[in-house]
PDB file of C-alpha atoms in Angstrom:
ATOM      1  CA  MET R1443       8.855   3.317 -22.256  1.00  0.00           C
ATOM      2  CA  ALA R1444      11.262   1.526 -19.998  1.00  0.00           C
ATOM      3  CA  LYS R1445      10.380   2.037 -16.442  1.00  0.00           C
ATOM      4  CA  SER R1446      13.221   3.678 -13.773  1.00  0.00           C
ATOM      5  CA  PRO R1447      15.615   0.898 -12.645  1.00  0.00           C
ATOM      6  CA  TYR R1448      16.056   3.044  -9.386  1.00  0.00           C
ATOM      7  CA  ILE R1449      14.461   1.979  -6.189  1.00  0.00           C
ATOM      8  CA  THR R1450      14.681   2.753  -2.482  1.00  0.00           C
ATOM      9  CA  ARG R1451      15.901   0.089  -0.439  1.00  0.00           C
ATOM     10  CA  GLU R1452      12.473  -0.358   1.316  1.00  0.00           C
ATOM     11  CA  GLY R1453      10.861  -0.601  -2.053  1.00  0.00           C
ATOM     12  CA  TRP R1454      13.287  -3.274  -3.059  1.00  0.00           C
ATOM     13  CA  GLN R1455      12.633  -5.165   0.192  1.00  0.00           C
ATOM     14  CA  ALA R1456       9.204  -4.822  -0.308  1.00  0.00           C
ATOM     15  CA  LEU R1457       9.479  -6.652  -3.623  1.00  0.00           C
ATOM     16  CA  ASP R1458      12.060  -9.065  -2.465  1.00  0.00           C
ATOM     17  CA  GLN R1459       9.626 -10.004   0.412  1.00  0.00           C
ATOM     18  CA  GLU R1460       6.599 -10.678  -1.790  1.00  0.00           C
ATOM     19  CA  LEU R1461       9.084 -12.661  -4.305  1.00  0.00           C
ATOM     20  CA  LYS R1462       9.814 -14.878  -1.569  1.00  0.00           C
ATOM     21  CA  PHE R1463       6.408 -15.119   0.117  1.00  0.00           C
ATOM     22  CA  LEU R1464       5.021 -16.164  -3.243  1.00  0.00           C
ATOM     23  CA  TRP R1465       7.792 -18.646  -4.199  1.00  0.00           C
ATOM     24  CA  LYS R1466       7.930 -20.495  -0.507  1.00  0.00           C
ATOM     25  CA  VAL R1467       4.307 -20.011   0.807  1.00  0.00           C
ATOM     26  CA  GLU R1468       1.588 -19.333  -1.509  1.00  0.00           C
ATOM     27  CA  ARG R1469       2.857 -21.311  -4.497  1.00  0.00           C
ATOM     28  CA  PRO R1470       3.406 -24.811  -2.560  1.00  0.00           C
ATOM     29  CA  GLN R1471      -0.355 -24.313  -0.881  1.00  0.00           C
ATOM     30  CA  VAL R1472      -1.954 -23.458  -4.482  1.00  0.00           C
ATOM     31  CA  THR R1473      -0.073 -26.607  -5.699  1.00  0.00           C
ATOM     32  CA  GLN R1474      -0.877 -28.830  -3.048  1.00  0.00           C
ATOM     33  CA  ALA R1475      -4.349 -27.595  -3.449  1.00  0.00           C
ATOM     34  CA  VAL R1476      -4.305 -28.270  -7.261  1.00  0.00           C
ATOM     35  CA  SER R1477      -3.024 -31.934  -6.403  1.00  0.00           C
ATOM     36  CA  ASP R1478      -6.098 -32.635  -4.451  1.00  0.00           C
ATOM     37  CA  ALA R1479      -8.564 -30.979  -6.753  1.00  0.00           C
ATOM     38  CA  ALA R1480      -6.779 -33.389  -9.705  1.00  0.00           C
ATOM     39  CA  ALA R1481      -6.988 -36.185  -7.449  1.00  0.00           C
ATOM     40  CA  LEU R1482     -10.870 -36.003  -7.516  1.00  0.00           C
ATOM     41  CA  GLY R1483     -10.892 -37.260 -10.962  1.00  0.00           C
ATOM     42  CA  ASP R1484     -12.719 -35.238 -13.924  1.00  0.00           C
ATOM     43  CA  ARG R1485     -10.957 -31.639 -14.470  1.00  0.00           C
ATOM     44  CA  SER R1486     -12.712 -30.450 -17.416  1.00  0.00           C
ATOM     45  CA  GLU R1487     -15.479 -29.471 -14.900  1.00  0.00           C
ATOM     46  CA  ASN R1488     -13.431 -29.204 -11.874  1.00  0.00           C
ATOM     47  CA  ALA R1489     -13.632 -25.684 -10.845  1.00  0.00           C
ATOM     48  CA  GLU R1490     -11.292 -25.733  -8.060  1.00  0.00           C
ATOM     49  CA  TYR R1491      -8.608 -27.574 -10.213  1.00  0.00           C
ATOM     50  CA  ILE R1492      -9.020 -24.807 -13.030  1.00  0.00           C
ATOM     51  CA  TYR R1493      -9.042 -22.055 -10.651  1.00  0.00           C
ATOM     52  CA  GLY R1494      -6.035 -23.538  -8.999  1.00  0.00           C
ATOM     53  CA  LYS R1495      -4.062 -23.432 -12.443  1.00  0.00           C
ATOM     54  CA  ARG R1496      -5.272 -20.158 -13.286  1.00  0.00           C
ATOM     55  CA  ARG R1497      -3.828 -18.886 -10.006  1.00  0.00           C
ATOM     56  CA  LEU R1498      -0.701 -21.080 -10.252  1.00  0.00           C
ATOM     57  CA  ARG R1499      -0.077 -19.497 -13.606  1.00  0.00           C
ATOM     58  CA  GLU R1500      -0.504 -15.888 -12.205  1.00  0.00           C
ATOM     59  CA  ILE R1501       1.781 -16.519  -9.566  1.00  0.00           C
ATOM     60  CA  ASP R1502       4.437 -17.830 -11.635  1.00  0.00           C
ATOM     61  CA  ARG R1503       4.040 -14.782 -14.083  1.00  0.00           C
ATOM     62  CA  ARG R1504       4.488 -12.568 -10.841  1.00  0.00           C
ATOM     63  CA  VAL R1505       7.558 -14.430  -9.772  1.00  0.00           C
ATOM     64  CA  ARG R1506       9.309 -14.003 -13.256  1.00  0.00           C
ATOM     65  CA  PHE R1507       8.426 -10.454 -13.091  1.00  0.00           C
ATOM     66  CA  LEU R1508       9.890 -10.036  -9.748  1.00  0.00           C
ATOM     67  CA  SER R1509      12.883 -11.944 -10.360  1.00  0.00           C
ATOM     68  CA  LYS R1510      13.945 -10.164 -13.644  1.00  0.00           C
ATOM     69  CA  ARG R1511      12.984  -6.923 -12.062  1.00  0.00           C
ATOM     70  CA  LEU R1512      15.060  -7.348  -8.670  1.00  0.00           C
ATOM     71  CA  GLU R1513      18.254  -7.992 -10.920  1.00  0.00           C
ATOM     72  CA  VAL R1514      18.221  -4.987 -12.727  1.00  0.00           C
ATOM     73  CA  LEU R1515      16.967  -2.581 -10.129  1.00  0.00           C
ATOM     74  CA  LYS R1516      19.261   0.008  -8.573  1.00  0.00           C
ATOM     75  CA  ILE R1517      19.258   0.695  -4.952  1.00  0.00           C
ATOM     76  CA  VAL R1518      19.405   4.507  -4.190  1.00  0.00           C
ATOM     77  CA  ASP R1519      20.825   4.879  -0.491  1.00  0.00           C
ATOM     78  CA  TYR R1520      21.121   7.994   1.462  1.00  0.00           C
ATOM     79  CA  SER R1521      24.399   9.296   2.792  1.00  0.00           C
ATOM     80  CA  PRO R1522      24.942  12.000   5.215  1.00  0.00           C
ATOM     81  CA  SER R1523      26.777  13.764   2.790  1.00  0.00           C
ATOM     82  CA  GLN R1524      23.670  14.366   0.822  1.00  0.00           C
ATOM     83  CA  GLU R1525      22.057  16.506   3.510  1.00  0.00           C
ATOM     84  CA  GLY R1526      20.225  19.522   2.326  1.00  0.00           C
ATOM     85  CA  LYS R1527      19.890  18.109  -0.926  1.00  0.00           C
ATOM     86  CA  ILE R1528      16.886  16.589  -2.851  1.00  0.00           C
ATOM     87  CA  PHE R1529      17.283  13.197  -4.423  1.00  0.00           C
ATOM     88  CA  PHE R1530      15.370   9.977  -5.464  1.00  0.00           C
ATOM     89  CA  GLY R1531      13.900   8.588  -2.505  1.00  0.00           C
ATOM     90  CA  ALA R1532      14.585  11.431  -0.013  1.00  0.00           C
ATOM     91  CA  TRP R1533      11.609  12.748   2.377  1.00  0.00           C
ATOM     92  CA  VAL R1534      11.400  16.660   1.795  1.00  0.00           C
ATOM     93  CA  GLU R1535       9.501  18.937   4.262  1.00  0.00           C
ATOM     94  CA  LEU R1536       7.878  22.046   2.949  1.00  0.00           C
ATOM     95  CA  GLU R1537       6.276  24.703   4.814  1.00  0.00           C
ATOM     96  CA  ASN R1538       3.505  26.513   2.975  1.00  0.00           C
ATOM     97  CA  GLU R1539       2.264  30.244   3.621  1.00  0.00           C
ATOM     98  CA  GLU R1540       0.301  29.460   6.557  1.00  0.00           C
ATOM     99  CA  GLY R1541       3.169  27.701   8.498  1.00  0.00           C
ATOM    100  CA  GLU R1542       2.006  24.165   7.956  1.00  0.00           C
ATOM    101  CA  ILE R1543       4.645  21.602   7.063  1.00  0.00           C
ATOM    102  CA  ASN R1544       3.926  19.056   4.807  1.00  0.00           C
ATOM    103  CA  GLN R1545       6.478  16.019   4.201  1.00  0.00           C
ATOM    104  CA  TYR R1546       6.540  14.402   0.728  1.00  0.00           C
ATOM    105  CA  ARG R1547       8.668  11.740  -0.738  1.00  0.00           C
TER     106      ARG R1547
END
């Protein structure tokens, strides 16, 4: 089953921010750590090297997923003309019998 291609602006920005962090901050750090561990010599029993390569594969997998996902997602924006309507991403306030107001998204 395909996931919904709709997302709120805040959700899209969070995914985009994660992608940028992984690509510009975390991946270079892990790449440097793997390079340093590889310089120590024997890679077959080098736990730091093995863990670093595994982490690098995880980062690359997540970067590929986020890149592909962000291309197809459609941002749903609120417009003032939609006041009084419930739509994807809207905040809705409900009042129960006791008069308590709960807010949902």
